[in-house]
Amino acid sequence: MLKLTMLGSGGSIPLPDRYLSSGLIEYKGRKILVDAGEGTQVSMRSINSGFKDLDVICITHLHGDHVIGLQGMLGTTSNSGRTKPITIIGPTGLKDVLAGFRLISPYLNYEVNVIEDPTEPVVINNDDIHGDLIIETLPVEHTRPCLGYRFNISRQPKFDVEKAKANHVPQAAWKSLQQGQEVMLDGVTYTKDMVLGEERKGLSISYITDTLPIDTIPNFVQDSDLFVCCANYGDSADKKKADKNKHMTFHDAATLAKEGNVHRLLLTHFSQAMRHPEEYVENAREVFPHTWINQDHLQVELNFDQEPVLDLSLVKEPYLCNQEG
Amino acid sequence: MLKLTMLGSGGSIPLPDRYLSSGLIEYKGRKILVDAGEGTQVSMRSINSGFKDLDVICITHLHGDHVIGLQGMLGTTSNSGRTKPITIIGPTGLKDVLAGFRLISPYLNYEVNVIEDPTEPVVINNDDIHGDLIIETLPVEHTRPCLGYRFNISRQPKFDVEKAKANHVPQAAWKSLQQGQEVMLDGVTYTKDMVLGEERKGLSISYITDTLPIDTIPNFVQDSDLFVCCANYGDSADKKKADKNKHMTFHDAATLAKEGNVHRLLLTHFSQAMRHPEEYVENAREVFPHTWINQDHLQVELNFDQEPVLDLSLVKEPYLCNQEG
């Protein structure tokens, strides 16, 4: 299972009743954080999520509401007893910002690997993860260099007994081949494609914030199980303001979701002036019906071959609006 | 009136139910902030305190729980419409840390004046403040260079009519002399000491965190109306831990208050492990009876010739313990 917990839903400024937009992805006991504004570690603590298993932090861009919380997050994670390295991915400039942060937190119990502006997918695969998690990035269009992210979980094909027998693969080799290893027995080499069935669809979460609704996004988010997208303004009358600030309206984000043929859209990163984003949900649903409105601590569970499931049990004040989009 | 609002009470890590220790001093419409950990701006917003009048920020030291919130604070203050300069005081190294922060917030609507490790008192006196506010600093003993602060409000002596008459000061000069100006009339120079009475006691708040209870502190805080002091550990059995981390127990802080002959002691900067600091209040009061225990948004009002007044009206969950110390 792949789980996303939204640690916050706001843009620009942390508010007493709304944390800054940030997403925590959990997969097989490991954690990946997308963005860390001021207070993200507090939100994480408030849902009793530990810090020790935080493997990867993806920073979309170097505006304060997405990165100021990173330094406290690194310190708290160090205090949590983590000793394994942490990978931090982000746009060019991240290393300089981190160097500044490290003046305050010079001593961490683990190594920090920084990947600026990756040109190839980042594969997260260690001893504890059976099944790769692949992180792809897309440069998007904001007032500072900004990256969109896509997280893909591959799925192991089924073992095909008939195929194995047809290929005369000895039973002694089956287990290793199923695990993806090549096997040599009595001078004959056996490969996994001799025993495994067809490729199966994995799971994917796309996460885009903050940007104009540029035309490379639909292809990047194509067929995602969940598309988390910034949508500062619910009212389409704010389109000019959105364009000026290089942000999006609900209508913009829904249009990208439709063009990208995603399964579910989760809107987030709401303007501080928009106290009740749920009031504007129809502006998105008239374009893309399967739209959810984010709220701090909303969770989505993703399972193979199933529709994404919304979980509001951790949300303090559930929405009045119908979330059955 | 001089007012102190404690924006938080915790040490080390911001918690969902406890902001990091920070003090907001207000005097004649101007604001002075002492320390800005992660979330301090959120706490300030939660009591509806504006940011535009933030004139001075005093940083005790460059540990994350005292300085990480500074960058968000500066950004939010810029968005508040402030254009007047801000003065930031702190230990050596502050300029480098600020340079790192400015990578994230390069554009502010005002000038930032940084005073590292001041060797003389800083006088805050502009057109809007009639009556100087003088900030004194004391190097204290922590794991990083750290400054204690003392805020002094001077008080204008009373106008002494009998003295003015005895000195043959013409009535036309009285008003200017009362305002501290020198006056020349008919070739004679008149000075304020010819019309003003004796010096009167002003108001002072001393603010010390984080440090060992070193022997220069009592003299520095001498006769303060209010002494805000860090006290990580309520239980005196934690004295060794306090020494190791260069912090204090309640007993340590109370001893400094007694030796410094202050009027009121306010303990703050509580260890995250100490959920109910009020339970240990007697460990301080047996040494210094006039001890209060901090809680987020506790306020103290200071008026000339009056005892400091505790105000808990903004505190969400008032203490169970008797605060009549």
Tab-separated table of N, CA, C and O in Angstrom, chain B residues 13 25 67 90 93 132 146 155 166 178 180 202-203 206 210 214 239 251 263 291 301 319 323:
chain	number	residue	atom	x	y	z
B	13	ILE	N	12.133	21.833	20.653
B	13	ILE	CA	11.306	21.370	19.535
B	13	ILE	C	9.910	21.977	19.628
B	13	ILE	O	9.304	21.975	20.698
B	25	ILE	N	7.619	42.146	23.370
B	25	ILE	CA	7.514	43.316	24.239
B	25	ILE	C	6.853	44.445	23.460
B	25	ILE	O	7.251	44.739	22.326
B	67	VAL	N	15.912	30.683	16.415
B	67	VAL	CA	16.197	31.525	15.243
B	67	VAL	C	15.583	31.039	13.920
B	67	VAL	O	15.462	31.817	12.980
B	90	GLY	N	21.955	40.222	17.911
B	90	GLY	CA	22.247	38.826	18.249
B	90	GLY	C	23.732	38.593	18.384
B	90	GLY	O	24.535	39.518	18.223
B	93	GLY	N	27.862	35.714	14.298
B	93	GLY	CA	27.398	34.617	13.452
B	93	GLY	C	26.016	34.904	12.877
B	93	GLY	O	25.600	34.280	11.898
B	132	ASP	N	13.205	56.884	25.825
B	132	ASP	CA	14.074	55.877	25.243
B	132	ASP	C	13.769	54.485	25.770
B	132	ASP	O	13.345	54.320	26.909
B	146	CYS	N	25.906	33.105	23.327
B	146	CYS	CA	24.531	33.426	23.713
B	146	CYS	C	24.493	34.748	24.475
B	146	CYS	O	25.385	35.036	25.272
B	155	ARG	N	12.227	56.983	32.785
B	155	ARG	CA	11.028	57.731	33.162
B	155	ARG	C	11.394	59.188	33.365
B	155	ARG	O	12.355	59.508	34.076
B	166	ALA	N	12.584	79.136	41.736
B	166	ALA	CA	13.805	79.419	42.497
B	166	ALA	C	14.983	79.703	41.571
B	166	ALA	O	15.862	80.507	41.886
B	178	GLN	N	10.761	71.080	29.873
B	178	GLN	CA	10.145	69.830	30.323
B	178	GLN	C	10.351	68.727	29.290
B	178	GLN	O	10.479	67.552	29.625
B	180	GLY	N	12.922	68.439	27.594
B	180	GLY	CA	14.338	68.090	27.553
B	180	GLY	C	15.179	69.010	26.693
B	180	GLY	O	16.380	68.788	26.517
B	202	GLY	N	12.461	53.819	36.356
B	202	GLY	CA	11.755	53.427	35.142
B	202	GLY	C	11.191	52.016	35.263
B	202	GLY	O	10.767	51.592	36.337
B	203	LEU	N	11.198	51.291	34.155
B	203	LEU	CA	10.732	49.905	34.146
B	203	LEU	C	11.781	49.051	33.463
B	203	LEU	O	12.476	49.514	32.559
B	206	SER	N	14.242	41.832	32.302
B	206	SER	CA	15.435	41.068	31.931
B	206	SER	C	14.988	39.741	31.339
B	206	SER	O	13.984	39.168	31.768
B	210	ASP	N	19.508	30.726	26.646
B	210	ASP	CA	19.713	29.539	27.454
B	210	ASP	C	21.133	29.631	28.029
B	210	ASP	O	22.064	29.954	27.292
B	214	ILE	N	25.262	31.414	35.611
B	214	ILE	CA	26.573	32.001	35.902
B	214	ILE	C	26.451	33.224	36.813
B	214	ILE	O	25.398	33.857	36.884
B	239	LYS	N	19.551	18.266	37.842
B	239	LYS	CA	20.614	19.278	37.846
B	239	LYS	C	21.816	18.864	36.992
B	239	LYS	O	22.376	19.687	36.255
B	251	HIS	N	15.145	25.584	40.381
B	251	HIS	CA	15.875	26.041	41.566
B	251	HIS	C	16.998	27.002	41.173
B	251	HIS	O	17.218	28.028	41.835
B	263	HIS	N	11.679	41.712	40.978
B	263	HIS	CA	10.328	41.788	41.546
B	263	HIS	C	9.516	40.540	41.240
B	263	HIS	O	8.804	40.026	42.096
B	291	THR	N	7.360	33.741	41.921
B	291	THR	CA	7.655	33.039	40.674
B	291	THR	C	6.365	32.709	39.928
B	291	THR	O	5.408	32.218	40.524
B	301	GLU	N	1.796	42.866	32.406
B	301	GLU	CA	1.748	44.318	32.213
B	301	GLU	C	2.566	44.996	33.302
B	301	GLU	O	2.443	44.676	34.483
B	319	TYR	N	-3.325	27.479	33.800
B	319	TYR	CA	-2.739	26.533	34.730
B	319	TYR	C	-3.684	26.179	35.858
B	319	TYR	O	-4.496	26.988	36.295
B	323	GLN	N	-1.099	30.914	40.483
B	323	GLN	CA	-0.101	31.803	39.874
B	323	GLN	C	0.089	33.074	40.707
B	323	GLN	O	0.659	34.048	40.222
